[in-house]
PDB file of N, CA and C in Angstrom:
ATOM      1  N   UNK A1025      17.774   0.102 -26.541  1.00  0.00           N
ATOM      2  CA  UNK A1025      18.316   1.269 -25.730  1.00  0.00           C
ATOM      3  C   UNK A1025      17.445   2.380 -25.321  1.00  0.00           C
ATOM      4  N   UNK A1026      17.143   2.852 -24.074  1.00  0.00           N
ATOM      5  CA  UNK A1026      16.104   3.664 -23.780  1.00  0.00           C
ATOM      6  C   UNK A1026      17.014   5.134 -23.702  1.00  0.00           C
ATOM      7  N   UNK A1027      15.999   6.137 -24.207  1.00  0.00           N
ATOM      8  CA  UNK A1027      16.632   7.434 -24.102  1.00  0.00           C
ATOM      9  C   UNK A1027      16.776   7.709 -22.904  1.00  0.00           C
ATOM     10  N   UNK A1028      17.516   8.686 -22.631  1.00  0.00           N
ATOM     11  CA  UNK A1028      18.043   9.338 -21.131  1.00  0.00           C
ATOM     12  C   UNK A1028      17.018  10.021 -20.582  1.00  0.00           C
ATOM     13  N   UNK A1029      16.914  10.261 -19.207  1.00  0.00           N
ATOM     14  CA  UNK A1029      15.844  10.989 -18.855  1.00  0.00           C
ATOM     15  C   UNK A1029      15.695  12.641 -19.097  1.00  0.00           C
ATOM     16  N   UNK A1030      14.610  13.104 -19.322  1.00  0.00           N
ATOM     17  CA  UNK A1030      14.671  14.515 -19.884  1.00  0.00           C
ATOM     18  C   UNK A1030      15.494  15.551 -18.757  1.00  0.00           C
ATOM     19  N   UNK A1031      15.236  14.988 -17.424  1.00  0.00           N
ATOM     20  CA  UNK A1031      15.750  15.936 -16.514  1.00  0.00           C
ATOM     21  C   UNK A1031      17.552  16.084 -16.364  1.00  0.00           C
ATOM     22  N   UNK A1032      17.913  14.772 -16.833  1.00  0.00           N
ATOM     23  CA  UNK A1032      19.617  14.702 -17.171  1.00  0.00           C
ATOM     24  C   UNK A1032      20.047  15.224 -18.238  1.00  0.00           C
ATOM     25  N   UNK A1033      19.211  15.380 -19.479  1.00  0.00           N
ATOM     26  CA  UNK A1033      19.638  16.177 -20.601  1.00  0.00           C
ATOM     27  C   UNK A1033      19.450  17.452 -20.126  1.00  0.00           C
ATOM     28  N   UNK A1034      18.370  17.937 -19.816  1.00  0.00           N
ATOM     29  CA  UNK A1034      18.299  19.455 -19.604  1.00  0.00           C
ATOM     30  C   UNK A1034      19.443  19.816 -18.420  1.00  0.00           C
ATOM     31  N   UNK A1035      19.935  19.095 -17.420  1.00  0.00           N
ATOM     32  CA  UNK A1035      21.220  19.508 -16.839  1.00  0.00           C
ATOM     33  C   UNK A1035      22.282  19.629 -17.589  1.00  0.00           C
ATOM     34  N   UNK A1036      22.488  18.957 -18.767  1.00  0.00           N
ATOM     35  CA  UNK A1036      23.921  18.847 -19.217  1.00  0.00           C
ATOM     36  C   UNK A1036      23.369  20.217 -20.217  1.00  0.00           C
ATOM     37  N   UNK A1037      22.346  20.661 -21.103  1.00  0.00           N
ATOM     38  CA  UNK A1037      22.341  21.526 -21.531  1.00  0.00           C
ATOM     39  C   UNK A1037      22.227  23.046 -21.027  1.00  0.00           C
ATOM     40  N   UNK A1038      21.521  22.589 -19.671  1.00  0.00           N
ATOM     41  CA  UNK A1038      21.671  24.159 -18.638  1.00  0.00           C
ATOM     42  C   UNK A1038      23.242  24.783 -18.725  1.00  0.00           C
ATOM     43  N   UNK A1039      23.942  23.708 -18.660  1.00  0.00           N
ATOM     44  CA  UNK A1039      25.277  24.068 -18.610  1.00  0.00           C
ATOM     45  C   UNK A1039      26.136  24.408 -19.832  1.00  0.00           C
ATOM     46  N   UNK A1040      25.238  24.505 -20.929  1.00  0.00           N
ATOM     47  CA  UNK A1040      26.016  24.853 -22.180  1.00  0.00           C
ATOM     48  C   UNK A1040      25.168  26.279 -22.789  1.00  0.00           C
ATOM     49  N   UNK A1041      24.382  26.690 -22.024  1.00  0.00           N
ATOM     50  CA  UNK A1041      23.759  27.934 -22.221  1.00  0.00           C
ATOM     51  C   UNK A1041      24.808  29.010 -22.655  1.00  0.00           C
ATOM     52  N   UNK A1042      24.235  29.530 -23.797  1.00  0.00           N
ATOM     53  CA  UNK A1042      25.319  30.580 -24.454  1.00  0.00           C
ATOM     54  C   UNK A1042      25.897  30.184 -25.666  1.00  0.00           C
ATOM     55  N   UNK A1043      25.819  28.568 -25.928  1.00  0.00           N
ATOM     56  CA  UNK A1043      26.335  28.064 -27.033  1.00  0.00           C
ATOM     57  C   UNK A1043      25.299  27.959 -27.937  1.00  0.00           C
ATOM     58  N   UNK A1044      25.582  27.608 -29.193  1.00  0.00           N
ATOM     59  CA  UNK A1044      24.498  27.441 -30.281  1.00  0.00           C
ATOM     60  C   UNK A1044      24.272  25.779 -30.298  1.00  0.00           C
ATOM     61  N   UNK A1045      23.899  25.102 -29.255  1.00  0.00           N
ATOM     62  CA  UNK A1045      23.623  23.642 -29.228  1.00  0.00           C
ATOM     63  C   UNK A1045      22.240  23.730 -28.813  1.00  0.00           C
ATOM     64  N   UNK A1046      22.199  22.112 -29.475  1.00  0.00           N
ATOM     65  CA  UNK A1046      20.760  21.388 -29.443  1.00  0.00           C
ATOM     66  C   UNK A1046      21.058  19.888 -29.473  1.00  0.00           C
ATOM     67  N   UNK A1047      19.965  19.267 -29.212  1.00  0.00           N
ATOM     68  CA  UNK A1047      19.891  17.595 -29.016  1.00  0.00           C
ATOM     69  C   UNK A1047      18.951  17.363 -29.782  1.00  0.00           C
ATOM     70  N   UNK A1048      19.171  15.887 -30.340  1.00  0.00           N
ATOM     71  CA  UNK A1048      18.022  15.137 -31.356  1.00  0.00           C
ATOM     72  C   UNK A1048      18.270  13.785 -30.780  1.00  0.00           C
ATOM     73  N   UNK A1049      17.184  13.213 -30.699  1.00  0.00           N
ATOM     74  CA  UNK A1049      17.008  11.862 -30.334  1.00  0.00           C
ATOM     75  C   UNK A1049      17.352  11.021 -31.477  1.00  0.00           C
ATOM     76  N   UNK A1050      18.305  10.000 -31.259  1.00  0.00           N
ATOM     77  CA  UNK A1050      18.779   9.313 -32.105  1.00  0.00           C
ATOM     78  C   UNK A1050      19.547   7.957 -31.538  1.00  0.00           C
ATOM     79  N   UNK A1051      19.182   6.774 -31.999  1.00  0.00           N
ATOM     80  CA  UNK A1051      19.823   5.563 -31.665  1.00  0.00           C
ATOM     81  C   UNK A1051      19.810   5.377 -30.248  1.00  0.00           C
ATOM     82  N   UNK A1052      18.474   5.712 -29.773  1.00  0.00           N
ATOM     83  CA  UNK A1052      18.450   5.364 -28.415  1.00  0.00           C
ATOM     84  C   UNK A1052      19.243   6.281 -27.304  1.00  0.00           C
ATOM     85  N   UNK A1053      19.884   7.592 -27.839  1.00  0.00           N
ATOM     86  CA  UNK A1053      20.524   8.600 -27.266  1.00  0.00           C
ATOM     87  C   UNK A1053      19.880   9.752 -27.714  1.00  0.00           C
ATOM     88  N   UNK A1054      20.654  11.017 -27.398  1.00  0.00           N
ATOM     89  CA  UNK A1054      20.685  12.350 -27.470  1.00  0.00           C
ATOM     90  C   UNK A1054      21.790  12.560 -28.477  1.00  0.00           C
ATOM     91  N   UNK A1055      21.815  12.820 -29.579  1.00  0.00           N
ATOM     92  CA  UNK A1055      23.072  13.356 -30.232  1.00  0.00           C
ATOM     93  C   UNK A1055      23.024  15.016 -30.052  1.00  0.00           C
ATOM     94  N   UNK A1056      24.172  15.285 -29.568  1.00  0.00           N
ATOM     95  CA  UNK A1056      24.523  16.720 -29.333  1.00  0.00           C
ATOM     96  C   UNK A1056      25.296  17.488 -30.471  1.00  0.00           C
ATOM     97  N   UNK A1057      24.559  18.842 -30.886  1.00  0.00           N
ATOM     98  CA  UNK A1057      25.086  19.363 -31.879  1.00  0.00           C
ATOM     99  C   UNK A1057      25.655  20.790 -31.196  1.00  0.00           C
ATOM    100  N   UNK A1058      26.789  21.225 -31.832  1.00  0.00           N
ATOM    101  CA  UNK A1058      27.074  22.811 -31.557  1.00  0.00           C
ATOM    102  C   UNK A1058      27.142  23.206 -32.796  1.00  0.00           C
ATOM    103  N   UNK A1059      26.846  24.247 -33.181  1.00  0.00           N
ATOM    104  CA  UNK A1059      27.066  25.197 -34.589  1.00  0.00           C
ATOM    105  C   UNK A1059      26.806  24.184 -35.748  1.00  0.00           C
ATOM    106  N   UNK A1060      25.825  23.351 -35.552  1.00  0.00           N
ATOM    107  CA  UNK A1060      25.425  22.360 -36.437  1.00  0.00           C
ATOM    108  C   UNK A1060      26.411  21.230 -36.644  1.00  0.00           C
ATOM    109  N   UNK A1061      27.216  21.067 -35.843  1.00  0.00           N
ATOM    110  CA  UNK A1061      28.191  19.840 -35.925  1.00  0.00           C
ATOM    111  C   UNK A1061      27.989  18.845 -34.826  1.00  0.00           C
ATOM    112  N   UNK A1062      27.825  17.722 -35.095  1.00  0.00           N
ATOM    113  CA  UNK A1062      27.622  16.371 -34.085  1.00  0.00           C
ATOM    114  C   UNK A1062      29.055  16.533 -33.402  1.00  0.00           C
ATOM    115  N   UNK A1063      28.896  16.643 -32.211  1.00  0.00           N
ATOM    116  CA  UNK A1063      29.798  16.964 -31.177  1.00  0.00           C
ATOM    117  C   UNK A1063      30.000  15.676 -30.267  1.00  0.00           C
ATOM    118  N   UNK A1064      28.959  15.014 -30.163  1.00  0.00           N
ATOM    119  CA  UNK A1064      28.847  13.986 -29.205  1.00  0.00           C
ATOM    120  C   UNK A1064      27.267  13.319 -28.730  1.00  0.00           C
ATOM    121  N   UNK A1065      27.274  12.747 -27.709  1.00  0.00           N
ATOM    122  CA  UNK A1065      26.358  11.934 -27.227  1.00  0.00           C
ATOM    123  C   UNK A1065      25.746  12.181 -25.927  1.00  0.00           C
ATOM    124  N   UNK A1066      24.462  12.265 -25.515  1.00  0.00           N
ATOM    125  CA  UNK A1066      24.055  12.185 -24.055  1.00  0.00           C
ATOM    126  C   UNK A1066      23.543  10.813 -23.826  1.00  0.00           C
ATOM    127  N   UNK A1067      24.081  10.025 -22.984  1.00  0.00           N
ATOM    128  CA  UNK A1067      23.524   8.774 -22.782  1.00  0.00           C
ATOM    129  C   UNK A1067      23.837   8.173 -21.282  1.00  0.00           C
ATOM    130  N   UNK A1068      23.243   7.489 -20.745  1.00  0.00           N
ATOM    131  CA  UNK A1068      23.435   6.886 -19.361  1.00  0.00           C
ATOM    132  C   UNK A1068      24.203   7.973 -18.479  1.00  0.00           C
ATOM    133  N   UNK A1069      23.546   8.976 -18.477  1.00  0.00           N
ATOM    134  CA  UNK A1069      23.963  10.253 -17.542  1.00  0.00           C
ATOM    135  C   UNK A1069      25.178  10.805 -17.812  1.00  0.00           C
ATOM    136  N   UNK A1070      26.054  10.171 -18.928  1.00  0.00           N
ATOM    137  CA  UNK A1070      27.260  10.797 -19.559  1.00  0.00           C
ATOM    138  C   UNK A1070      27.097  11.389 -20.738  1.00  0.00           C
ATOM    139  N   UNK A1071      28.137  12.353 -20.893  1.00  0.00           N
ATOM    140  CA  UNK A1071      28.394  12.980 -22.385  1.00  0.00           C
ATOM    141  C   UNK A1071      29.660  12.295 -23.066  1.00  0.00           C
ATOM    142  N   UNK A1072      29.331  11.706 -24.176  1.00  0.00           N
ATOM    143  CA  UNK A1072      30.532  11.246 -24.882  1.00  0.00           C
ATOM    144  C   UNK A1072      30.827  12.208 -25.787  1.00  0.00           C
ATOM    145  N   UNK A1073      32.190  12.906 -25.642  1.00  0.00           N
ATOM    146  CA  UNK A1073      32.543  14.058 -26.607  1.00  0.00           C
ATOM    147  C   UNK A1073      33.454  13.533 -27.544  1.00  0.00           C
ATOM    148  N   UNK A1074      33.340  14.004 -28.817  1.00  0.00           N
ATOM    149  CA  UNK A1074      33.981  13.303 -29.946  1.00  0.00           C
ATOM    150  C   UNK A1074      35.678  13.767 -29.300  1.00  0.00           C
ATOM    151  N   UNK A1075      36.623  12.703 -29.641  1.00  0.00           N
ATOM    152  CA  UNK A1075      37.872  13.022 -29.463  1.00  0.00           C
ATOM    153  C   UNK A1075      38.375  13.798 -30.587  1.00  0.00           C
ATOM    154  N   UNK A1076      38.776  15.110 -30.258  1.00  0.00           N
ATOM    155  CA  UNK A1076      39.637  15.877 -31.314  1.00  0.00           C
ATOM    156  C   UNK A1076      40.859  16.476 -30.867  1.00  0.00           C
ATOM    157  N   UNK A1077      41.487  15.959 -29.796  1.00  0.00           N
ATOM    158  CA  UNK A1077      42.936  16.392 -29.563  1.00  0.00           C
ATOM    159  C   UNK A1077      42.935  17.573 -28.309  1.00  0.00           C
ATOM    160  N   UNK A1078      41.699  17.737 -27.830  1.00  0.00           N
ATOM    161  CA  UNK A1078      41.719  18.997 -26.736  1.00  0.00           C
ATOM    162  C   UNK A1078      42.944  18.484 -25.837  1.00  0.00           C
ATOM    163  N   UNK A1079      43.545  19.470 -25.442  1.00  0.00           N
ATOM    164  CA  UNK A1079      44.657  19.357 -24.467  1.00  0.00           C
ATOM    165  C   UNK A1079      44.760  19.631 -22.849  1.00  0.00           C
ATOM    166  N   UNK A1080      43.361  20.521 -22.600  1.00  0.00           N
ATOM    167  CA  UNK A1080      43.043  20.962 -21.569  1.00  0.00           C
ATOM    168  C   UNK A1080      42.129  20.261 -20.537  1.00  0.00           C
ATOM    169  N   UNK A1081      41.674  19.108 -20.919  1.00  0.00           N
ATOM    170  CA  UNK A1081      40.861  18.364 -20.216  1.00  0.00           C
ATOM    171  C   UNK A1081      41.434  17.972 -18.971  1.00  0.00           C
ATOM    172  N   UNK A1082      40.649  17.540 -17.902  1.00  0.00           N
ATOM    173  CA  UNK A1082      41.169  16.996 -16.547  1.00  0.00           C
ATOM    174  C   UNK A1082      41.786  15.403 -16.984  1.00  0.00           C
ATOM    175  N   UNK A1083      43.026  15.327 -16.388  1.00  0.00           N
ATOM    176  CA  UNK A1083      43.797  13.935 -16.620  1.00  0.00           C
ATOM    177  C   UNK A1083      42.734  12.732 -16.319  1.00  0.00           C
ATOM    178  N   UNK A1084      41.600  12.791 -15.485  1.00  0.00           N
ATOM    179  CA  UNK A1084      40.951  11.721 -15.362  1.00  0.00           C
ATOM    180  C   UNK A1084      39.985  11.466 -16.212  1.00  0.00           C
ATOM    181  N   UNK A1085      39.567  12.342 -17.307  1.00  0.00           N
ATOM    182  CA  UNK A1085      38.926  11.769 -18.382  1.00  0.00           C
ATOM    183  C   UNK A1085      39.666  11.121 -19.217  1.00  0.00           C
ATOM    184  N   UNK A1086      39.234   9.842 -19.524  1.00  0.00           N
ATOM    185  CA  UNK A1086      39.652   8.604 -20.276  1.00  0.00           C
ATOM    186  C   UNK A1086      39.611   9.028 -21.723  1.00  0.00           C
ATOM    187  N   UNK A1087      40.873   8.857 -22.202  1.00  0.00           N
ATOM    188  CA  UNK A1087      41.256   9.271 -23.727  1.00  0.00           C
ATOM    189  C   UNK A1087      41.178   7.969 -24.458  1.00  0.00           C
ATOM    190  N   UNK A1088      40.543   7.680 -25.643  1.00  0.00           N
ATOM    191  CA  UNK A1088      40.816   6.572 -26.383  1.00  0.00           C
ATOM    192  C   UNK A1088      41.933   6.434 -26.973  1.00  0.00           C
ATOM    193  N   UNK A1089      42.329   5.245 -26.832  1.00  0.00           N
ATOM    194  CA  UNK A1089      43.781   4.890 -27.816  1.00  0.00           C
ATOM    195  C   UNK A1089      43.316   4.798 -29.210  1.00  0.00           C
ATOM    196  N   UNK A1090      44.446   4.720 -29.918  1.00  0.00           N
ATOM    197  CA  UNK A1090      43.999   4.887 -31.462  1.00  0.00           C
ATOM    198  C   UNK A1090      43.603   3.471 -31.914  1.00  0.00           C
ATOM    199  N   UNK A1091      43.801   2.461 -30.974  1.00  0.00           N
ATOM    200  CA  UNK A1091      43.041   1.234 -31.449  1.00  0.00           C
ATOM    201  C   UNK A1091      41.521   0.986 -31.057  1.00  0.00           C
ATOM    202  N   UNK A1092      41.060   1.898 -30.209  1.00  0.00           N
ATOM    203  CA  UNK A1092      39.680   1.952 -29.648  1.00  0.00           C
ATOM    204  C   UNK A1092      39.009   2.213 -30.940  1.00  0.00           C
ATOM    205  N   UNK A1093      37.635   1.574 -30.977  1.00  0.00           N
ATOM    206  CA  UNK A1093      36.666   1.649 -32.042  1.00  0.00           C
ATOM    207  C   UNK A1093      36.008   2.809 -32.162  1.00  0.00           C
ATOM    208  N   UNK A1094      35.851   3.317 -30.916  1.00  0.00           N
ATOM    209  CA  UNK A1094      34.904   4.473 -30.647  1.00  0.00           C
ATOM    210  C   UNK A1094      35.884   5.567 -30.065  1.00  0.00           C
ATOM    211  N   UNK A1095      35.841   6.474 -30.796  1.00  0.00           N
ATOM    212  CA  UNK A1095      37.126   7.726 -30.535  1.00  0.00           C
ATOM    213  C   UNK A1095      36.217   8.933 -29.782  1.00  0.00           C
ATOM    214  N   UNK A1096      35.956   8.679 -28.759  1.00  0.00           N
ATOM    215  CA  UNK A1096      35.081   9.602 -27.798  1.00  0.00           C
ATOM    216  C   UNK A1096      35.581   9.711 -26.313  1.00  0.00           C
ATOM    217  N   UNK A1097      35.328  10.632 -25.815  1.00  0.00           N
ATOM    218  CA  UNK A1097      35.691  11.101 -24.382  1.00  0.00           C
ATOM    219  C   UNK A1097      34.390  10.663 -23.458  1.00  0.00           C
ATOM    220  N   UNK A1098      34.907  10.218 -22.495  1.00  0.00           N
ATOM    221  CA  UNK A1098      33.323   9.765 -21.943  1.00  0.00           C
ATOM    222  C   UNK A1098      33.328  10.924 -20.528  1.00  0.00           C
ATOM    223  N   UNK A1099      32.498  11.724 -20.480  1.00  0.00           N
ATOM    224  CA  UNK A1099      32.479  12.664 -19.360  1.00  0.00           C
ATOM    225  C   UNK A1099      31.274  12.527 -18.649  1.00  0.00           C
ATOM    226  N   UNK A1100      31.600  12.122 -17.254  1.00  0.00           N
ATOM    227  CA  UNK A1100      30.702  11.789 -16.109  1.00  0.00           C
ATOM    228  C   UNK A1100      29.600  13.034 -16.178  1.00  0.00           C
ATOM    229  N   UNK A1101      28.548  12.908 -15.423  1.00  0.00           N
ATOM    230  CA  UNK A1101      27.565  14.059 -15.138  1.00  0.00           C
ATOM    231  C   UNK A1101      28.176  15.189 -14.025  1.00  0.00           C
ATOM    232  N   UNK A1102      29.258  14.529 -13.127  1.00  0.00           N
ATOM    233  CA  UNK A1102      29.744  15.245 -12.428  1.00  0.00           C
ATOM    234  C   UNK A1102      30.595  16.303 -12.840  1.00  0.00           C
ATOM    235  N   UNK A1103      30.837  16.354 -14.269  1.00  0.00           N
ATOM    236  CA  UNK A1103      31.511  17.616 -15.029  1.00  0.00           C
ATOM    237  C   UNK A1103      30.731  18.510 -15.298  1.00  0.00           C
ATOM    238  N   UNK A1104      29.441  18.290 -15.351  1.00  0.00           N
ATOM    239  CA  UNK A1104      28.416  18.918 -16.197  1.00  0.00           C
ATOM    240  C   UNK A1104      28.424  20.574 -15.744  1.00  0.00           C
ATOM    241  N   UNK A1105      28.869  20.929 -14.620  1.00  0.00           N
ATOM    242  CA  UNK A1105      29.062  22.626 -14.565  1.00  0.00           C
ATOM    243  C   UNK A1105      30.598  22.825 -14.510  1.00  0.00           C
ATOM    244  N   UNK A1106      31.508  21.728 -15.083  1.00  0.00           N
ATOM    245  CA  UNK A1106      32.982  22.485 -15.086  1.00  0.00           C
ATOM    246  C   UNK A1106      33.130  23.467 -15.827  1.00  0.00           C
ATOM    247  N   UNK A1107      33.901  24.401 -15.650  1.00  0.00           N
ATOM    248  CA  UNK A1107      34.301  25.575 -16.404  1.00  0.00           C
ATOM    249  C   UNK A1107      34.749  25.190 -17.850  1.00  0.00           C
ATOM    250  N   UNK A1108      35.569  24.425 -18.111  1.00  0.00           N
ATOM    251  CA  UNK A1108      35.989  23.895 -19.277  1.00  0.00           C
ATOM    252  C   UNK A1108      34.953  23.290 -20.172  1.00  0.00           C
ATOM    253  N   UNK A1109      33.863  22.723 -19.851  1.00  0.00           N
ATOM    254  CA  UNK A1109      33.009  21.814 -20.676  1.00  0.00           C
ATOM    255  C   UNK A1109      32.456  22.878 -21.850  1.00  0.00           C
ATOM    256  N   UNK A1110      31.914  23.970 -21.601  1.00  0.00           N
ATOM    257  CA  UNK A1110      31.483  24.541 -22.737  1.00  0.00           C
ATOM    258  C   UNK A1110      32.463  25.017 -23.816  1.00  0.00           C
ATOM    259  N   UNK A1111      33.484  25.634 -23.391  1.00  0.00           N
ATOM    260  CA  UNK A1111      34.496  25.529 -24.413  1.00  0.00           C
ATOM    261  C   UNK A1111      35.159  24.221 -25.074  1.00  0.00           C
ATOM    262  N   UNK A1112      35.184  22.977 -24.358  1.00  0.00           N
ATOM    263  CA  UNK A1112      35.190  21.782 -25.126  1.00  0.00           C
ATOM    264  C   UNK A1112      34.421  21.409 -26.032  1.00  0.00           C
ATOM    265  N   UNK A1113      33.345  21.771 -25.906  1.00  0.00           N
ATOM    266  CA  UNK A1113      31.852  21.533 -26.747  1.00  0.00           C
ATOM    267  C   UNK A1113      32.074  22.438 -27.915  1.00  0.00           C
ATOM    268  N   UNK A1114      32.482  23.769 -27.874  1.00  0.00           N
ATOM    269  CA  UNK A1114      32.536  24.747 -28.841  1.00  0.00           C
ATOM    270  C   UNK A1114      33.822  24.488 -29.588  1.00  0.00           C
ATOM    271  N   UNK A1115      34.810  24.144 -28.943  1.00  0.00           N
ATOM    272  CA  UNK A1115      36.209  23.616 -29.742  1.00  0.00           C
ATOM    273  C   UNK A1115      36.033  22.578 -30.515  1.00  0.00           C
ATOM    274  N   UNK A1116      35.100  21.723 -30.090  1.00  0.00           N
ATOM    275  CA  UNK A1116      35.003  20.523 -30.731  1.00  0.00           C
ATOM    276  C   UNK A1116      34.390  20.739 -32.006  1.00  0.00           C
ATOM    277  N   UNK A1117      33.107  21.657 -32.063  1.00  0.00           N
ATOM    278  CA  UNK A1117      32.404  21.770 -33.146  1.00  0.00           C
ATOM    279  C   UNK A1117      33.473  22.719 -34.285  1.00  0.00           C
ATOM    280  N   UNK A1118      34.121  23.483 -33.737  1.00  0.00           N
ATOM    281  CA  UNK A1118      35.166  24.290 -34.545  1.00  0.00           C
ATOM    282  C   UNK A1118      36.128  23.307 -35.429  1.00  0.00           C
ATOM    283  N   UNK A1119      36.880  22.368 -34.236  1.00  0.00           N
ATOM    284  CA  UNK A1119      37.806  21.672 -35.106  1.00  0.00           C
ATOM    285  C   UNK A1119      37.184  20.645 -36.095  1.00  0.00           C
ATOM    286  N   UNK A1120      35.889  19.661 -35.684  1.00  0.00           N
ATOM    287  CA  UNK A1120      35.095  19.294 -36.791  1.00  0.00           C
ATOM    288  C   UNK A1120      34.727  19.716 -37.984  1.00  0.00           C
ATOM    289  N   UNK A1121      34.264  21.263 -37.802  1.00  0.00           N
ATOM    290  CA  UNK A1121      33.712  22.078 -38.971  1.00  0.00           C
ATOM    291  C   UNK A1121      35.232  22.136 -39.900  1.00  0.00           C
ATOM    292  N   UNK A1122      36.199  22.547 -39.148  1.00  0.00           N
ATOM    293  CA  UNK A1122      37.491  23.240 -40.080  1.00  0.00           C
ATOM    294  C   UNK A1122      38.083  21.944 -40.748  1.00  0.00           C
ATOM    295  N   UNK A1123      37.779  20.436 -40.117  1.00  0.00           N
ATOM    296  CA  UNK A1123      38.460  19.237 -40.689  1.00  0.00           C
ATOM    297  C   UNK A1123      37.426  18.485 -41.556  1.00  0.00           C
ATOM    298  N   UNK A1124      36.245  19.103 -41.383  1.00  0.00           N
ATOM    299  CA  UNK A1124      35.305  18.668 -42.572  1.00  0.00           C
ATOM    300  C   UNK A1124      35.072  17.225 -42.249  1.00  0.00           C
TER     301      UNK A1124
END
């Protein structure tokens, strides 16, 4: 698997300014960290955000079922500048930290 183009990663990160976020190359993708918590991945121009039960995301963001092996929300690049995205990333980090 090839790493995502730098300009795509930069676009996602530009919309998360103000958060304590960073990415690290890992497994052919970029792992997204917020406040030291792994919250998702950037790959194939999408962000896969860990499913933690956020209830304010748009209905067209497909939620995994309990039977799905991977419990992540696939967020298309079209949502990179969505008002709710930074909150979703921050909330995911807080929930993961709290649930340890």
